[in-house]
Amino acid sequence: MRKKNRVMLLQRTEPWAVTAARIADIHDETPGVKTYQLELSDADDRSTYEARAGQFNMLYLPGVGESAISLSHLTQPGEPIVHTVRAVGNVTQTLARLSVGDSLGVRGPFGSYWPIDSVRGKDLILVAGGIGLAPLRPVIDFIRSNRGVFGRVCLLMGARTPADLLYQDEYQAWRSDDIDVQTTVDRAQSDWQGHVGVVTLLVNRVGIVRSDRTMLFCCGPEVMMTYAIRAVRERGIPRTSLWLSLERNMNCAMGHCGHCQLGPHFVCKDGPVLRYDQVNRLMRVDSL
Ligand SMILES: Cc1cc2nc3c(=O)[nH]c(=O)nc-3n(C[C@H](O)[C@H](O)[C@H](O)COP(=O)(O)OP(=O)(O)OC[C@H]3O[C@@H](n4cnc5c(N)ncnc54)[C@H](O)[C@@H]3O)c2cc1C
Ligand code: FES
């Protein structure tokens, strides 16, 4: 109990505090994408750090900067923190050059989380584009550990090419836990046996039998999320059952600087996971 209180203090009153972490493992996922296992250096922090599915950390590289990166596995106290990162800019490309044993800073966890508890007894459609599967994988972890309390679960995953399909060595295990995994790519060589086309085409292949008891969790490029929502709305799923993880430029990650503002929302604090009817009119507003 004492330790728990200590962590709450660390996160609520010292959200600027950066905790040192050591890279314990690096796994190459797809071209330009790696998964990192991080071990917090302080034993107390390590044994108390906990995050919920959909939350993110700020990863800090001294002299380079900080980036918002989602937790890509459910994190339990004492276990490594897992992040999957696509190398696109200053921080993430520098991170990609680090090795096992190197150090970096971690602030977090921050933000809202997927409302997994409200899916109990219902069907769930997960729609992911590219790296957007990373913040949804903790949801899959949770479902696999509690499979009996969820109805039908379907993952629709889109990527640019077959080689870009994230976590593909895990799909078989997910399918064996009764998760219907369907993939599509934008382009492929002739030896690709799967679907070619936008991920929203897969929505039409999912038999939505209980639209009033089906929820959607979606993460990817905003244009993809817009079309995915349109497709499920046409199948009768209410707007209040649709949840998105949004991405905006982040700086403070705690609702002070305004970098991530989206209408009345701060995506770092009120999001990144937001209900569609809270943001549908704002989704094309650019960040500062
Ligand atoms: C809540 C949240 C969760 C996130 N989770 C993840 C995650 O799990 N994994 C992940 O990989 N990302 C995630 N992101 C995205 C990540 O935070 C951004 O990609 C971040 O900007 C990367 O930081 P950076 O310093 O490497 O890139 P920056 O230098 O800030 O670059 C930002 C953008 O500019 C573009 N850019 C950078 N340099 C150049 C250049 N020289 N020429 C042209 N374009 C350029 C890049 O394409 C990139 O899109 C998340 C973002 C948010 C808000
Ligand atoms: S990142 Fe500063 S307000 Fe959200």
Coordinates of C-alpha atoms and ligand atoms in Angstrom, one line a residue:
M1 CA 0.0 0.0 0.0
R2 CA 2.8 2.3 0.9
K3 CA 4.6 1.7 -2.4
K4 CA 1.3 2.2 -4.3
N5 CA 0.9 5.7 -2.7
R6 CA 4.5 6.5 -3.6
V7 CA 3.9 5.9 -7.3
M8 CA 0.6 7.9 -7.3
L9 CA 2.7 10.7 -5.8
L10 CA 5.4 10.4 -8.4
Q11 CA 2.8 10.5 -11.2
R12 CA 0.4 13.1 -9.9
T13 CA 2.6 15.7 -8.3
E14 CA 5.9 15.1 -10.1
P15 CA 4.7 14.4 -13.7
W16 CA 7.9 16.2 -15.0
A17 CA 10.1 13.7 -13.1
V18 CA 12.0 11.5 -15.5
T19 CA 12.8 8.0 -14.3
A20 CA 15.9 6.3 -15.7
A21 CA 15.4 3.0 -17.6
R22 CA 17.7 0.5 -19.2
I23 CA 16.9 -1.2 -22.5
A24 CA 16.6 -4.9 -21.6
D25 CA 15.7 -6.3 -25.0
I26 CA 15.1 -5.1 -28.6
H27 CA 13.1 -7.0 -31.1
D28 CA 12.9 -6.1 -34.8
E29 CA 9.3 -6.1 -35.8
T30 CA 8.9 -4.8 -39.3
P31 CA 11.1 -2.5 -41.5
G32 CA 11.7 0.6 -39.3
V33 CA 9.8 -0.7 -36.3
K34 CA 11.3 -2.2 -33.1
T35 CA 9.9 -3.3 -29.8
Y36 CA 11.8 -2.3 -26.7
Q37 CA 11.6 -3.8 -23.2
L38 CA 12.6 -1.3 -20.7
E39 CA 13.6 -1.9 -17.0
L40 CA 13.2 1.0 -14.7
S41 CA 16.5 1.5 -12.8
D42 CA 14.9 2.2 -9.4
A43 CA 13.7 -1.0 -7.7
D44 CA 10.7 0.8 -6.0
D45 CA 9.6 2.3 -9.3
R46 CA 10.0 -1.1 -11.0
S47 CA 7.9 -2.9 -8.5
T48 CA 5.0 -0.4 -8.6
Y49 CA 4.8 1.0 -12.1
E50 CA 1.5 0.1 -13.6
A51 CA -0.3 1.3 -16.8
R52 CA -3.6 0.7 -18.4
A53 CA -4.2 -0.4 -22.0
G54 CA -4.1 2.7 -24.2
Q55 CA -1.9 4.9 -22.0
F56 CA 1.4 6.2 -23.1
N57 CA 4.8 7.2 -21.7
M58 CA 7.1 10.1 -22.7
L59 CA 10.4 8.6 -23.7
Y60 CA 13.3 11.0 -23.2
L61 CA 16.7 10.9 -24.8
P62 CA 19.0 13.5 -23.2
G63 CA 20.2 16.1 -25.8
V64 CA 17.6 14.9 -28.3
G65 CA 14.1 15.3 -26.9
E66 CA 11.0 13.5 -25.8
S67 CA 8.3 11.6 -27.7
A68 CA 4.9 10.1 -26.7
I69 CA 4.9 6.4 -27.1
S70 CA 2.1 4.0 -26.2
L71 CA 2.5 1.0 -24.0
S72 CA 2.4 -2.0 -26.4
H73 CA 1.9 -4.7 -23.8
L74 CA -0.1 -4.8 -20.6
T75 CA 2.3 -3.6 -17.9
Q76 CA 2.1 -5.3 -14.4
P77 CA 4.3 -4.2 -11.5
G78 CA 7.7 -5.7 -11.7
E79 CA 7.5 -6.5 -15.4
P80 CA 9.4 -4.7 -18.1
I81 CA 7.7 -1.7 -19.8
V82 CA 7.1 -2.6 -23.5
H83 CA 7.1 0.0 -26.4
T84 CA 6.9 -0.5 -30.1
V85 CA 8.4 2.4 -32.0
R86 CA 8.5 3.4 -35.6
A87 CA 11.6 5.4 -36.4
V88 CA 10.4 8.6 -38.1
G89 CA 12.1 11.7 -36.6
N90 CA 14.7 13.0 -34.1
V91 CA 13.9 10.9 -31.0
T92 CA 12.7 7.7 -32.6
Q93 CA 15.6 7.5 -35.1
T94 CA 18.1 8.1 -32.3
L95 CA 16.3 5.4 -30.2
A96 CA 16.6 3.0 -33.1
R97 CA 20.4 3.4 -32.9
L98 CA 20.5 2.4 -29.2
S99 CA 21.5 -1.1 -28.0
V100 CA 20.6 -3.5 -25.2
G101 CA 22.1 -2.1 -22.0
D102 CA 21.8 1.6 -23.1
S103 CA 19.7 4.0 -20.9
L104 CA 16.9 6.5 -21.5
G105 CA 14.4 8.4 -19.5
V106 CA 10.7 7.6 -18.9
R107 CA 7.8 9.8 -17.7
G108 CA 4.4 8.4 -17.3
P109 CA 2.1 6.7 -17.7
F110 CA -0.2 9.4 -19.1
G111 CA -3.6 9.7 -20.6
S112 CA -6.9 7.9 -20.9
Y113 CA -7.3 4.2 -21.6
W114 CA -9.5 1.9 -23.6
P115 CA -12.8 1.2 -21.8
I116 CA -12.3 -2.5 -21.7
D117 CA -14.6 -3.0 -18.7
S118 CA -17.6 -1.8 -20.7
V119 CA -17.0 -4.4 -23.4
R120 CA -17.6 -7.3 -21.0
G121 CA -20.4 -9.5 -22.4
K122 CA -20.3 -7.6 -25.7
D123 CA -18.7 -8.1 -29.1
L124 CA -15.6 -6.0 -30.0
I125 CA -14.1 -4.9 -33.3
L126 CA -10.5 -3.7 -33.2
V127 CA -9.4 -1.8 -36.2
A128 CA -5.7 -0.9 -36.6
G129 CA -3.6 0.7 -39.3
G130 CA 0.2 0.2 -39.2
I131 CA 1.8 1.2 -35.9
G132 CA -1.8 1.8 -34.6
L133 CA -1.8 -1.9 -33.5
A134 CA 0.7 -1.1 -30.8
P135 CA -1.7 0.7 -28.4
L136 CA -4.3 -2.0 -29.1
R137 CA -2.1 -5.0 -28.3
P138 CA -2.6 -4.5 -24.5
V139 CA -6.4 -4.9 -25.2
I140 CA -5.6 -8.2 -26.9
D141 CA -3.5 -9.2 -24.0
F142 CA -6.3 -8.5 -21.6
I143 CA -8.9 -10.3 -23.7
R144 CA -6.7 -13.4 -24.0
S145 CA -6.4 -13.5 -20.2
N146 CA -10.1 -13.1 -19.7
R147 CA -11.5 -14.6 -22.9
G148 CA -14.7 -16.0 -21.4
V149 CA -16.2 -12.6 -20.4
F150 CA -16.1 -11.2 -24.0
G151 CA -18.3 -12.1 -26.9
R152 CA -17.0 -12.2 -30.5
V153 CA -13.7 -10.4 -30.9
C154 CA -12.4 -9.4 -34.3
L155 CA -9.1 -7.7 -35.2
L156 CA -9.0 -5.9 -38.6
M157 CA -5.4 -5.0 -39.4
G158 CA -4.2 -2.9 -42.4
A159 CA -0.6 -2.2 -43.5
R160 CA 1.2 -0.9 -46.5
T161 CA 2.8 -4.2 -47.5
P162 CA 2.7 -7.8 -46.1
A163 CA 6.2 -7.1 -44.5
D164 CA 4.7 -4.1 -42.6
L165 CA 2.0 -6.2 -40.8
L166 CA 3.0 -5.7 -37.1
Y167 CA 3.3 -8.6 -34.7
Q168 CA 2.5 -11.2 -37.4
D169 CA 4.3 -14.0 -35.5
E170 CA 1.5 -13.6 -32.8
Y171 CA -1.6 -13.8 -35.0
Q172 CA -1.7 -17.6 -34.8
A173 CA -1.8 -17.5 -31.0
W174 CA -4.5 -14.8 -31.1
R175 CA -6.6 -16.9 -33.4
S176 CA -6.2 -19.9 -31.2
D177 CA -7.8 -17.7 -28.4
D178 CA -10.8 -17.2 -30.7
I179 CA -9.9 -13.8 -31.9
D180 CA -10.8 -13.4 -35.6
V181 CA -7.7 -11.8 -37.1
Q182 CA -8.1 -10.4 -40.6
T183 CA -5.4 -8.5 -42.5
T184 CA -5.2 -6.4 -45.6
V185 CA -2.4 -4.5 -47.4
D186 CA -2.2 -1.6 -49.8
R187 CA 0.1 -3.4 -52.2
A188 CA 1.7 -6.9 -52.5
Q189 CA 3.7 -9.2 -54.7
S190 CA 1.8 -11.9 -56.6
D191 CA 2.7 -14.5 -53.9
W192 CA 0.5 -12.7 -51.3
Q193 CA -2.6 -14.8 -50.7
G194 CA -4.5 -12.3 -48.5
H195 CA -6.6 -9.2 -49.1
V196 CA -5.4 -6.1 -50.9
G197 CA -7.3 -2.8 -50.2
V198 CA -8.1 -0.5 -47.4
V199 CA -8.8 -1.9 -44.0
T200 CA -12.4 -0.6 -44.0
L201 CA -13.2 -3.1 -46.7
L202 CA -12.7 -5.8 -44.0
V203 CA -15.4 -4.2 -41.9
N204 CA -17.9 -5.2 -44.5
R205 CA -16.8 -8.9 -44.1
V206 CA -17.4 -9.0 -40.4
G207 CA -20.8 -10.3 -39.5
I208 CA -22.1 -7.7 -37.1
V209 CA -25.0 -9.6 -35.5
R210 CA -25.6 -7.5 -32.4
S211 CA -25.0 -3.9 -33.4
D212 CA -26.4 -2.6 -30.2
R213 CA -23.9 -4.8 -28.3
T214 CA -20.8 -4.3 -30.4
M215 CA -18.0 -1.8 -29.7
L216 CA -15.2 -0.5 -31.9
F217 CA -11.7 0.4 -30.7
C218 CA -9.7 2.0 -33.5
C219 CA -6.2 3.4 -33.9
G220 CA -4.4 4.5 -37.1
P221 CA -4.2 7.3 -39.5
E222 CA -7.2 9.7 -39.0
V223 CA -8.5 9.2 -42.6
M224 CA -8.6 5.4 -42.0
M225 CA -10.4 5.9 -38.7
T226 CA -13.0 8.2 -40.4
Y227 CA -13.7 5.5 -43.0
A228 CA -13.8 2.7 -40.5
I229 CA -16.3 4.6 -38.4
R230 CA -18.5 5.4 -41.4
A231 CA -18.5 1.6 -42.3
V232 CA -19.5 0.5 -38.8
R233 CA -22.1 3.3 -38.4
E234 CA -23.7 2.0 -41.6
R235 CA -24.0 -1.3 -39.8
G236 CA -25.9 0.3 -37.0
I237 CA -23.3 0.6 -34.2
P238 CA -24.1 3.6 -32.0
R239 CA -21.7 6.5 -31.9
T240 CA -21.3 6.1 -28.2
S241 CA -19.8 2.6 -28.7
L242 CA -17.0 3.9 -30.9
W243 CA -13.6 4.7 -29.4
L244 CA -10.5 6.2 -31.1
S245 CA -6.9 6.7 -30.0
L246 CA -5.8 10.1 -31.4
E247 CA -2.3 11.4 -32.1
R248 CA -1.3 15.0 -31.6
N249 CA 2.1 16.7 -31.1
M250 CA 2.9 16.4 -27.4
N251 CA 5.1 18.4 -25.2
C252 CA 4.2 18.5 -21.5
A253 CA 1.8 15.5 -21.6
M254 CA -0.1 16.8 -18.6
G255 CA -2.5 19.5 -19.9
H256 CA -0.3 22.6 -19.5
C257 CA 1.3 23.6 -22.8
G258 CA -1.6 23.3 -25.2
H259 CA 0.4 21.6 -27.9
C260 CA -2.0 18.8 -28.2
Q261 CA -5.2 20.8 -27.9
L262 CA -8.2 19.5 -29.9
G263 CA -11.2 21.8 -29.4
P264 CA -11.9 21.7 -25.7
H265 CA -9.8 18.5 -25.2
F266 CA -6.1 18.1 -24.4
V267 CA -5.3 14.8 -26.1
C268 CA -2.5 14.1 -23.6
K269 CA -4.9 14.3 -20.6
D270 CA -8.5 13.8 -21.9
G271 CA -7.1 11.4 -24.5
P272 CA -5.5 9.8 -26.4
V273 CA -8.5 7.4 -26.2
L274 CA -11.7 9.4 -26.8
R275 CA -15.2 8.5 -27.6
Y276 CA -16.1 9.3 -31.2
D277 CA -19.1 11.5 -30.4
Q278 CA -16.8 13.7 -28.3
V279 CA -14.4 14.4 -31.2
N280 CA -16.2 13.7 -34.5
R281 CA -16.5 17.4 -35.4
L282 CA -12.9 18.1 -34.5
M283 CA -11.0 15.3 -36.0
R284 CA -9.7 17.3 -38.9
V285 CA -8.4 20.2 -36.7
D286 CA -4.6 20.3 -36.8
S287 CA -2.5 20.4 -33.7
L288 CA -0.4 23.5 -32.9
Ligands
LIG1 C1 -0.5 9.4 -27.5 C2 0.5 9.0 -28.5 C3 1.0 7.7 -28.6 C4 1.9 7.4 -29.6 N1 2.3 6.1 -29.6 C5 3.3 5.7 -30.5 C6 3.8 4.4 -30.5 O1 3.4 3.5 -29.8 N2 4.8 4.1 -31.4 C7 5.3 5.0 -32.3 O2 6.2 4.7 -33.1 N3 4.8 6.3 -32.3 C8 3.8 6.7 -31.4 N4 3.4 7.9 -31.4 C9 3.9 8.9 -32.4 C10 5.2 9.6 -32.0 O3 5.0 10.3 -30.7 C11 5.6 10.6 -33.0 O4 5.9 9.9 -34.2 C12 6.8 11.4 -32.6 O5 6.7 12.7 -33.2 C13 8.1 10.8 -32.9 O6 9.1 11.7 -32.3 P1 10.4 12.0 -33.1 O7 11.2 13.0 -32.4 O8 11.1 10.8 -33.5 O9 9.8 12.6 -34.5 P2 9.7 14.2 -34.8 O10 11.1 14.6 -35.1 O11 8.9 14.9 -33.9 O12 9.0 14.0 -36.2 C14 7.6 14.1 -36.2 C15 7.1 13.9 -37.6 O13 7.8 14.7 -38.6 C16 8.2 13.9 -39.6 N5 9.6 14.2 -39.9 C17 10.6 14.2 -39.0 N6 11.7 14.5 -39.5 C18 11.5 14.6 -40.8 C19 12.3 15.0 -41.9 N7 13.6 15.2 -41.8 N8 11.6 15.1 -43.1 C20 10.3 14.9 -43.3 N9 9.5 14.6 -42.2 C21 10.1 14.5 -41.1 C22 8.1 12.5 -39.2 O14 7.6 11.7 -40.3 C23 7.2 12.5 -38.1 O15 5.9 12.1 -38.5 C24 2.4 8.3 -30.5 C25 1.9 9.6 -30.4 C26 1.0 10.0 -29.5 C27 0.5 11.4 -29.4
FES2 S1 1.0 18.0 -24.4 FE1 0.9 19.9 -23.2 S2 -1.2 20.2 -23.0 FE2 -1.1 18.2 -24.0

